[in-house]
Coordinates of C-alpha atoms in Angstrom, one line a residue:
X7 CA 0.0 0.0 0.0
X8 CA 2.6 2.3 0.4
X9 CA 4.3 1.7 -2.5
X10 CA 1.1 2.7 -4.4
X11 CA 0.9 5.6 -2.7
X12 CA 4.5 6.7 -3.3
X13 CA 4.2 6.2 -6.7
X14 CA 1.2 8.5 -7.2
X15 CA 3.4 11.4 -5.5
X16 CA 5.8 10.8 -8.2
X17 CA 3.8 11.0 -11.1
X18 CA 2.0 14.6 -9.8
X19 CA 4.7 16.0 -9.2
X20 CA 6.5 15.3 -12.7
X21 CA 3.1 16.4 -14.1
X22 CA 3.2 19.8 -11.8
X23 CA 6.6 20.3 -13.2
X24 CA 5.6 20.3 -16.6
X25 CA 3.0 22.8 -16.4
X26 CA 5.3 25.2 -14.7
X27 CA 7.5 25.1 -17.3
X28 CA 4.6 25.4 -19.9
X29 CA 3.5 28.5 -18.3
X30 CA 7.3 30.1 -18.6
X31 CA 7.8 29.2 -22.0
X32 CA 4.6 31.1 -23.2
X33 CA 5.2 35.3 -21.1
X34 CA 9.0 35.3 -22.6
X35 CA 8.8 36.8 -25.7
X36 CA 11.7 35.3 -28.6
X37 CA 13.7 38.8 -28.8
X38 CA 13.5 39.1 -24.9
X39 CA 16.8 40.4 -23.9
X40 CA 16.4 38.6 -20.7
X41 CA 16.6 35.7 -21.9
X42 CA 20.2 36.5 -23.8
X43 CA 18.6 36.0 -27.2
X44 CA 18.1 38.2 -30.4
X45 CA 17.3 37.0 -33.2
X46 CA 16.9 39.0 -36.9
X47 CA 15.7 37.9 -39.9
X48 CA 16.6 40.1 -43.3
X49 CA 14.3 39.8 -46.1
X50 CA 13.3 41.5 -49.4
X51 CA 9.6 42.5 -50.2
X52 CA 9.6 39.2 -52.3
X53 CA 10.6 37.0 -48.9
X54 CA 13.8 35.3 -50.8
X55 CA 16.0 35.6 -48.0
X56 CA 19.8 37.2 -49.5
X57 CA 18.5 38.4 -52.9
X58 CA 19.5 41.9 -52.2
X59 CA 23.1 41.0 -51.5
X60 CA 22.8 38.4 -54.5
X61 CA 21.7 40.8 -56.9
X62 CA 24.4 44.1 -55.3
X63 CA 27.2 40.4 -56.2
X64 CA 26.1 40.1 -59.5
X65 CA 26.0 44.2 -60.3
X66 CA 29.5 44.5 -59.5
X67 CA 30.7 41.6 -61.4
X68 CA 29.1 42.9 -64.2
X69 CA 30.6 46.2 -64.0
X70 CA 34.2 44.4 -62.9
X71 CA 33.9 42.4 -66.0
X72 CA 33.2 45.7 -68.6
X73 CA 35.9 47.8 -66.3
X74 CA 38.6 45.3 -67.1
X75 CA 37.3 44.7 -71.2
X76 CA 36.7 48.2 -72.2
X77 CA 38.0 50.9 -69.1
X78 CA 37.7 53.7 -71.1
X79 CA 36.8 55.4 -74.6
X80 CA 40.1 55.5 -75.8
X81 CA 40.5 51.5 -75.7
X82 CA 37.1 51.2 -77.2
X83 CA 37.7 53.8 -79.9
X84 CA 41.0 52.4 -80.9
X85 CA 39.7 48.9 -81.0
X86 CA 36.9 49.9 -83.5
X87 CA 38.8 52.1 -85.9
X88 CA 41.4 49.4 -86.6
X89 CA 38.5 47.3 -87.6
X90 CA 37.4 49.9 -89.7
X91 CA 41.0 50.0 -91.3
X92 CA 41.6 46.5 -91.1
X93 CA 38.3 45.6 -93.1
X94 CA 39.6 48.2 -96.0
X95 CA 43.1 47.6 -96.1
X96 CA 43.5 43.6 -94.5
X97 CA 44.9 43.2 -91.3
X98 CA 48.7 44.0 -90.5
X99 CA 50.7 41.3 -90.3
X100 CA 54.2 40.2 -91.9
X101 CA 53.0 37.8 -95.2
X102 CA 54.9 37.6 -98.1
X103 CA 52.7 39.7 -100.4
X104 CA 50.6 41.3 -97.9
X105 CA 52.4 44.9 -99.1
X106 CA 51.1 44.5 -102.3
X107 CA 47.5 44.8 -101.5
X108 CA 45.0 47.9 -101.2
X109 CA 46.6 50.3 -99.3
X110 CA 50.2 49.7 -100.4
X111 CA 50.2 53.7 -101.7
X112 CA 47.3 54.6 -99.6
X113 CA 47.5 58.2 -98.5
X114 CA 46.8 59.5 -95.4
X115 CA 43.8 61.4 -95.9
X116 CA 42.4 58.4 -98.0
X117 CA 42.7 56.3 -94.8
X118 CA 41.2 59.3 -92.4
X119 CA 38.1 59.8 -94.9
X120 CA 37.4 56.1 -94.8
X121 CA 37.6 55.6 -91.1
X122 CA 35.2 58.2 -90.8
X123 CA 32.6 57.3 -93.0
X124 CA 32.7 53.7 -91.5
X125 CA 32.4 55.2 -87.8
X126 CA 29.5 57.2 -88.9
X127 CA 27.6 54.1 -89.5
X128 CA 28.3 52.7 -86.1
X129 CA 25.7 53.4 -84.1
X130 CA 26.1 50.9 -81.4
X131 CA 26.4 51.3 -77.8
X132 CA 30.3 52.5 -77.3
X133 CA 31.1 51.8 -73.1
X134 CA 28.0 49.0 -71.9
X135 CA 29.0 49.9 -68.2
X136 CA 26.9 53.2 -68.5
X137 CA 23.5 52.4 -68.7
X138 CA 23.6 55.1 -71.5
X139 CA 20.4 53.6 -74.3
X140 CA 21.0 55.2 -77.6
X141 CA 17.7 57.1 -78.8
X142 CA 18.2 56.8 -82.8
X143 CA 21.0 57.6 -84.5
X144 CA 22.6 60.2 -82.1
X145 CA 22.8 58.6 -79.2
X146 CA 25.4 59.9 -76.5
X147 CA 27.0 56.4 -75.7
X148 CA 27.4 55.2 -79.6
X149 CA 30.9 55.4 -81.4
X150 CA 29.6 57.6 -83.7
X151 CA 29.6 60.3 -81.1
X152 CA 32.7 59.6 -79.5
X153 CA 35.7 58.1 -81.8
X154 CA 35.9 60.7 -84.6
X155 CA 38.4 62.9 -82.2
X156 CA 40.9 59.1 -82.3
X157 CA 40.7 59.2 -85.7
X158 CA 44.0 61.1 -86.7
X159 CA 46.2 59.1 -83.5
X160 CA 45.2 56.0 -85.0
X161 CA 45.4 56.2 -88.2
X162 CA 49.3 57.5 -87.7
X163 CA 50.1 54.4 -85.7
X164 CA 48.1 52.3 -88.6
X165 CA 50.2 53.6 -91.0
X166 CA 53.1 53.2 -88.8
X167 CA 52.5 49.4 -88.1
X168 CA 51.8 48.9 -92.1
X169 CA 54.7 50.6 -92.8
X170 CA 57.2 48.3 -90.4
X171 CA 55.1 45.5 -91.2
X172 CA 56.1 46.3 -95.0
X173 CA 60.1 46.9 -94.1
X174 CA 59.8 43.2 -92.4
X175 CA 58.8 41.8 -95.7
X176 CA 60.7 43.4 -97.6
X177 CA 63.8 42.5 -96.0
X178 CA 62.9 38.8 -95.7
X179 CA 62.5 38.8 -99.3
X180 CA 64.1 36.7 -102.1
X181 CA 64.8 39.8 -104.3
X182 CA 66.4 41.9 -101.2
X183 CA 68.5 39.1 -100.4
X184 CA 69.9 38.9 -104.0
X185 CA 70.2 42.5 -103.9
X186 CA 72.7 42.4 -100.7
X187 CA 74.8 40.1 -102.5
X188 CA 75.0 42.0 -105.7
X189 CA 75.9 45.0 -103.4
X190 CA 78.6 43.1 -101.4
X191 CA 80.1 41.6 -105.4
X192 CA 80.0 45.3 -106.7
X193 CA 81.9 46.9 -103.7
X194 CA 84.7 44.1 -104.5
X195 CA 84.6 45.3 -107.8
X196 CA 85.4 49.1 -106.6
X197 CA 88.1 48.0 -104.7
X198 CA 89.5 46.4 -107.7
X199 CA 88.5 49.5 -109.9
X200 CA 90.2 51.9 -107.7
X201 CA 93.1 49.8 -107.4
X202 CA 93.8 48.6 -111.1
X203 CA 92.4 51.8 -112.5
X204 CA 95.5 52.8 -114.4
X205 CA 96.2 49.2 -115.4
X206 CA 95.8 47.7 -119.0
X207 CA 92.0 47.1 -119.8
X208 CA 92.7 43.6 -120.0
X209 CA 94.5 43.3 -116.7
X210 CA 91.6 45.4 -115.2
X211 CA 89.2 43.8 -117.0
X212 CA 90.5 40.0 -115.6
X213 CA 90.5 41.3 -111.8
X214 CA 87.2 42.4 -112.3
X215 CA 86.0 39.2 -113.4
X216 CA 87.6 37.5 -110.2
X217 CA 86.1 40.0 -107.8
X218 CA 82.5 39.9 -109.3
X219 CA 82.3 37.5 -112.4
X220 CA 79.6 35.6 -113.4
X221 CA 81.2 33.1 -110.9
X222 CA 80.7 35.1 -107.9
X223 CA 77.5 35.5 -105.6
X224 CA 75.5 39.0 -106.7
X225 CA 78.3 39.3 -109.4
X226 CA 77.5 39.4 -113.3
X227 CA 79.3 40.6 -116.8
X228 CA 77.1 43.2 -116.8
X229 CA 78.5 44.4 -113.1
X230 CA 82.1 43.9 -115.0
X231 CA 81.0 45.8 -118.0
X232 CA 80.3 48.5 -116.0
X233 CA 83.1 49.0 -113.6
X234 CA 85.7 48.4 -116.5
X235 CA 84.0 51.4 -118.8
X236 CA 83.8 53.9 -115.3
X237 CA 86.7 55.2 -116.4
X238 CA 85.9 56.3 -119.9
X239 CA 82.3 57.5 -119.1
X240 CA 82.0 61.1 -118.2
X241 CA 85.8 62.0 -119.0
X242 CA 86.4 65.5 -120.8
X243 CA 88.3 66.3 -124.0
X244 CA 91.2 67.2 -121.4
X245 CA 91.4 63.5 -120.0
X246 CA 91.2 62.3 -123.5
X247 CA 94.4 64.8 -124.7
X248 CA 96.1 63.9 -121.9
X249 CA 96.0 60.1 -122.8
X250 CA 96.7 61.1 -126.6
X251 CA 99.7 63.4 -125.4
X252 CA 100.9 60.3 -123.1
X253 CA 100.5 57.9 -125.5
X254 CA 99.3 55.9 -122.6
X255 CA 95.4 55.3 -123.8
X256 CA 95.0 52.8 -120.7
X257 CA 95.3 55.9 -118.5
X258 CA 91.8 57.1 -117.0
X259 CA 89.9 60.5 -117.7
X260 CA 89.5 63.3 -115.1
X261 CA 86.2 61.9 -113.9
X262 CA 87.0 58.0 -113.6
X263 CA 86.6 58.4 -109.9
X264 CA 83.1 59.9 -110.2
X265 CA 82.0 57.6 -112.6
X266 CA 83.4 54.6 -110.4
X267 CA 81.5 55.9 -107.3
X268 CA 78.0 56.4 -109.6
X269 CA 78.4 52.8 -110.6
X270 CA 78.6 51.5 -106.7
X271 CA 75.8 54.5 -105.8
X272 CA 73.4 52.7 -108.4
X273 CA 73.5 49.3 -107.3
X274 CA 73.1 50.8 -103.4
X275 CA 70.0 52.4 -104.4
X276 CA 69.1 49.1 -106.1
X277 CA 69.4 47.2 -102.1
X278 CA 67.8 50.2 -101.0
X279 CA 64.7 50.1 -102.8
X280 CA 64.4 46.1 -102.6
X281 CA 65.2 46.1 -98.9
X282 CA 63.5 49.2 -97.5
X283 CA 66.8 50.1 -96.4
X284 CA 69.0 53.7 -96.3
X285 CA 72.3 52.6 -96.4
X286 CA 74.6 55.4 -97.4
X287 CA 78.4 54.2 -98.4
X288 CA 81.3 56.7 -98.0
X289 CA 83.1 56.7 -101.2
X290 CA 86.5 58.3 -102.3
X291 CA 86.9 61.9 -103.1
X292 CA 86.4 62.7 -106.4
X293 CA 88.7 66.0 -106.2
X294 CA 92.3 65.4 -107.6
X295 CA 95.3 66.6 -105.0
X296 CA 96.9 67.9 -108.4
X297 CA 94.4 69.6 -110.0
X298 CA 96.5 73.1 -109.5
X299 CA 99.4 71.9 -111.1
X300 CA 100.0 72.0 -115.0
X301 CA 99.2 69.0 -116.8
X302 CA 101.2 67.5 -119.3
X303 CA 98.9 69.2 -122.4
X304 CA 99.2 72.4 -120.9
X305 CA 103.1 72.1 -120.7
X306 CA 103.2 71.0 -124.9
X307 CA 101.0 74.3 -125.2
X308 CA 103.3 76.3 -123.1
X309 CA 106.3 75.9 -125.1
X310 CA 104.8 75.7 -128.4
X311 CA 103.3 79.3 -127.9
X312 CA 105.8 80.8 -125.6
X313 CA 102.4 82.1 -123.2
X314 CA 101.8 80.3 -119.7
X315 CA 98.8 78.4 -119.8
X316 CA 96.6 79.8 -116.6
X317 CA 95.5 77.2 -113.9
X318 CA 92.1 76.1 -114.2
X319 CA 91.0 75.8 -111.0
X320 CA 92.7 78.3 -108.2
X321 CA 95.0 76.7 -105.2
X322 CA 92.4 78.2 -102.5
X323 CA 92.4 77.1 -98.9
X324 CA 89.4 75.6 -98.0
X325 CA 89.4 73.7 -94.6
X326 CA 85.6 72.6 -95.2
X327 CA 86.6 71.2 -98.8
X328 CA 85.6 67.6 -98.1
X329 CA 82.5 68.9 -96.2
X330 CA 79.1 66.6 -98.0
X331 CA 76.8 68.9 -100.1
X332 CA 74.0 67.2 -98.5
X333 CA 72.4 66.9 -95.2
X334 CA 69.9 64.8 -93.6
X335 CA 66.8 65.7 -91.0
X336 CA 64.1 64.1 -89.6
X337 CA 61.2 66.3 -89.1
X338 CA 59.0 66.0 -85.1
X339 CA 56.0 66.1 -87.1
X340 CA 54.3 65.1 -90.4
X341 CA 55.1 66.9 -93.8
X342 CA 51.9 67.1 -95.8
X343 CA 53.8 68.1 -98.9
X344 CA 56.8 69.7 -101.2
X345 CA 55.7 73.2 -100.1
X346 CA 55.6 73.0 -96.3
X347 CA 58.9 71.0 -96.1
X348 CA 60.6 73.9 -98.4
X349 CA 59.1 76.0 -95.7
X350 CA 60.2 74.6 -92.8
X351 CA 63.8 74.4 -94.3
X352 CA 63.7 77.8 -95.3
X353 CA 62.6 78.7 -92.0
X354 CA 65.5 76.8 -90.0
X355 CA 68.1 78.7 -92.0
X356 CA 66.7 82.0 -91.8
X357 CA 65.4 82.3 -88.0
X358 CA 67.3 82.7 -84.8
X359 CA 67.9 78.8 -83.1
X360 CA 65.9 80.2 -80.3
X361 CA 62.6 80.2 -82.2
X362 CA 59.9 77.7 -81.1
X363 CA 59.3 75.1 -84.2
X364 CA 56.8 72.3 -84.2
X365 CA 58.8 70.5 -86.9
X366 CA 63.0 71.1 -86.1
X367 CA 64.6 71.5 -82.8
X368 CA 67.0 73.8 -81.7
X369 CA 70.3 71.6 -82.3
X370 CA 68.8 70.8 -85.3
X371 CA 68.5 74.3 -87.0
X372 CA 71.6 75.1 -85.4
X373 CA 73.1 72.1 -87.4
X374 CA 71.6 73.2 -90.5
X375 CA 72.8 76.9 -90.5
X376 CA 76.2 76.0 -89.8
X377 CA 76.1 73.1 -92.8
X378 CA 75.2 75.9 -94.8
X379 CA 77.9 78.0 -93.9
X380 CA 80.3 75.4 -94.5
X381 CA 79.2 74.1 -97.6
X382 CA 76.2 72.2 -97.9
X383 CA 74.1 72.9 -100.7
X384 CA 70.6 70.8 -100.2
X385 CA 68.8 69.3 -97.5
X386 CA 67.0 66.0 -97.4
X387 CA 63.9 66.7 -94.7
X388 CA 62.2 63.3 -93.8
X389 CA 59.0 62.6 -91.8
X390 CA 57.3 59.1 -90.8
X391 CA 56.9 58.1 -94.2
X392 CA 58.0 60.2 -96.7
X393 CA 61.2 62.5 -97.9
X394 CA 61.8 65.8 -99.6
X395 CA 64.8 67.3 -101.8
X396 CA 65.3 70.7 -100.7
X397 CA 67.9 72.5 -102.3
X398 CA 69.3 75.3 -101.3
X399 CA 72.3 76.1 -103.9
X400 CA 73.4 75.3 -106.9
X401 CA 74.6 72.2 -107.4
X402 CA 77.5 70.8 -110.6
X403 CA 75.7 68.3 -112.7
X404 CA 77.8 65.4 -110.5
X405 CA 76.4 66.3 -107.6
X406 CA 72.6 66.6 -108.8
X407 CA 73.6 63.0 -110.8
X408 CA 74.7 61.4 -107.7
X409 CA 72.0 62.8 -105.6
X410 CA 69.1 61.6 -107.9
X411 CA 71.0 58.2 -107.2
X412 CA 71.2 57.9 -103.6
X413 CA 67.4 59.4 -102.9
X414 CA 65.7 58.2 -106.1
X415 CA 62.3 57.9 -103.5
X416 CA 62.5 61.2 -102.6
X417 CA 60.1 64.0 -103.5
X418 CA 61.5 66.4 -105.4
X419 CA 60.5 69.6 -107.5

C-alpha cells in the first residue's frame, strides 16, 4: 500500500513540473533580452531571404567584368577604328605579299576619310557599363559620337605598323637578299677599280671578273662591264688629250673616280629600294690633289706658244673642302607636302635657333645653318613616311647626278 501511494506522489509532481514550465515558456517573448537571445531575420519585399546581396554580387561583377574589357573610350575607340581599317586595307601582319594589297600607296587622308565614314555608321552602344540607351542615330553612348576625335592618332600608328610590317617583308624577301649580294660583289669590284684603275684594260678587266664575275654571288658581266667602262664614261676632252699626249690610252679620264663611285651608288640604291633600307656608303673623293698643277697638255701648249697656260682651278684654302653637299633631317611632325617642307627648311636657315618650331629642334636648326655655312648645298627633310629634296644652292651636274641616285624615292620639284 505504500508503494502505491508513493508512486502517485511521483507521477504529480513530474506532471506539476511540466505545467510550470509550460507557463514560462509562453510570457517570454523570442527577442527578450532577458533571456540572452536576439534573433533578426533580413528579407526582401519578395521574402527570398539574401537576394539583395545576390543581386548588389552580381552588379558588380558585371561592371568588374566591362571595367577590365573596355575601361575607357580610348581603348574602345582604338579597338573599333582598326576594324574599320583593317576591313579596307587587311589586317597588319608580316605575309609575303601582304604589301602588295590595297593600301600599299594609300595616302593619309584616303585612310582618315574612310575611317570616318565607317564610324559614322556605327551606331552601337560604345562603353555597356553606363547604362547610356541610344535614342536613334545620335545617341550619346554610340561610337559615332565619340571616336571621330581618335581618328587622326590612330590612323598615324596604322600607318606606322603597315609601314614596319612592310620593311619586315621586304627584308625577308628573295629579291632583297639577291640584292645584298649583288651590293657586297660590286663593292669588291670598286676596290679592284680603284686599285687597277691605271692598269691595262685587260688586266683590269680580268680582276674584275675575279672579284665579281659571273662566278661570284651577286656578281654578273654586266656588273664587270660596267666597272671596267667607269673610267671612260663622263671624261672631258682634257682627259682624253692627256691620254693622246701620253700615248698611254690605258690611262683614266679626269672623272673616272666619279664615274666609279655612280656605278657602286646605283646598285646601293638598287638594295635600297628592294630592302626598305638607307644605307649610305662613304666613297672616295672625287677632287684630284693635283688639280692646280699644269698637266702635261698644258706644258706642250706652253712651249709651243711661248704664253703660260693659266691654272684652271685656283689653289684656294678651304678647310671645309671635303664637307658633304648634303644633309639629312628628320622632321617631329608630319610633312603634308613639297611646299611645307621647303618651308620649314627655309625657316630653320633664316630664323634665330631660339625660335619655337613644331617641326625642327634647336640643335637641329643650329646644325643646319652651320652646314650651310660650311658648304652644304641641299637638304634632305624626312618625316614618318615620306622625304623631300630641298635645295638650297646650286649644285655641278655630278652632284645633282649622284643625288638623284642615292634618294631616287624622294620628292622632289
Amino acid at each position: 500500500m505504500k508503494k502505491i501511494v508513493s508512486l502517485g506522489s511521483v507521477f504529480a509532481l513530474l506532471f506539476c513540473v511540466s505545467d510550470a514550465f509550460a507557463v514560462s515558456a509562453g510570457t517570454v517573448s523570442a527577442s527578450d533580452l532577458g533571456r540572452g537571445v536576439s534573433i533578426t531575420t533580413t528579407t526582401t519585399k519578395n521574402g527570398r531571404g539574401y537576394q539583395g546581396l545576390a543581386n548588389a554580387y552580381s552588379q558588380n561583377q558585371r561592371n568588374t567584368y566591362y571595367m577590365v574589357t573596355q575601361p575607357d573610350v580610348d581603348t574602345a575607340c582604338r579597338e573599333k577604328i582598326y576594324n574599320c581599317l583593317a576591313d579596307y586595307c587587311g589586317d597588319v601582319t608580316v605575309i609575303p605579299g601582304q604589301r602588295s594589297g590595297r593600301c600599299q600607296y594609300a595616302t593619309e587622308s584616303e585612310l582618315y576619310n574612310y575611317a570616318l565614314l565607317c564610324l559614322q555608321k556605327d551606331t552601337s552602344i560604345l562603353l555597356p557599363q553606363y547604362n547610356t540607351v541610344a535614342t536613334g542615330t545620335g545617341g550619346l553612348n554610340t561610337a559615332a559620337r565619340l571616336c571621330p576625335p581618335y581618328v587622326q592618332q590612330e590612323v598615324m600608328s596604322y600607318l606606322s605598323m603597315a609601314n614596319m610590317a612592310d620593311q619586315l617583308s621586304k627584308s625577308h624577301s628573295d629579291l632583297c637578299l639577291q640584292r645584298r649580294q649583288e651590293l657586297e660583289a660590286a663593292m669588291a669590284c670598286y676596290s679592284v677599280a680603284l686599285a687597277y684603275g691605271n692598269e691595262t684594260t685587260s688586266m683590269l678587266t680580268t680582276q674584275l671578273t675575279d672579284a665579281c664575275g659571273a662566278g661570284v654571288p651577286g656578281g654578273s658581266a654586266e656588273m664587270v662591264t660596267r666597272f671596267a667602262n667607269a673610267g671612260n664614261v663622263g671624261a672631258n676632252i682634257w682627259g682624253w688629250a692627256e691620254k693622246i699626249i701620253n700615248l698611254d690610252l690605258n690611262q683614266k679620264g679626269e672623272d673616272w673616280q666619279t664615274a666609279v663611285n655612280a656605278v657602286l651608288a646605283s646598285y646601293t640604291n638598287r638594295m635600297n629600294l628592294a630592302c626598305g633600307d638607307d644605307l649610305q656608303l662613304n666613297t672616295v673623293s672625287t677632287t684630284t690633289s693635283g688639280s692646280s698643277q699644269p698637266t702635261t697638255l698644258q706644258t706642250v701648249t706652253a712651249l709651243a706658244t711661248g704664253v703660260a697656260f693659266p691654272s684652271a682651278t685656283p689653289n684656294v684654302e678651304n678647310p671645309y673642302e671635303s664637307w658633304d653637299f648634303y644633309m639629312e633631317i628628320q622632321s617631329l611632325s608630319e610633312l603634308n607636302d613639297y611646299n611645307t617642307a621647303y618651308q620649314v627648311v627655309q625657316a630653320a636657315l633664316s630664323n634665330p635657333t631660339t625660335t619655337q618650331n613644331a617641326f625642327l629642334t634647336s640643335s637641329q636648326m643650329d646644325n643646319m645653318q652651320t652646314a650651310y655655312i660650311r658648304g652644304t648645298k641641299v637638304f634632305i627633310i624626312r618625316d614618318s613616311s615620306r622625304c623631300f629634296i630641298i635645295p638650297v644652292a646650286t649644285m655641278t651636274t655630278q652632284e645633282s647626278s649622284l643625288l638623284a641616285q642615292l634618294f631616287a624615292n624622294c620628292v622632289s620639284k
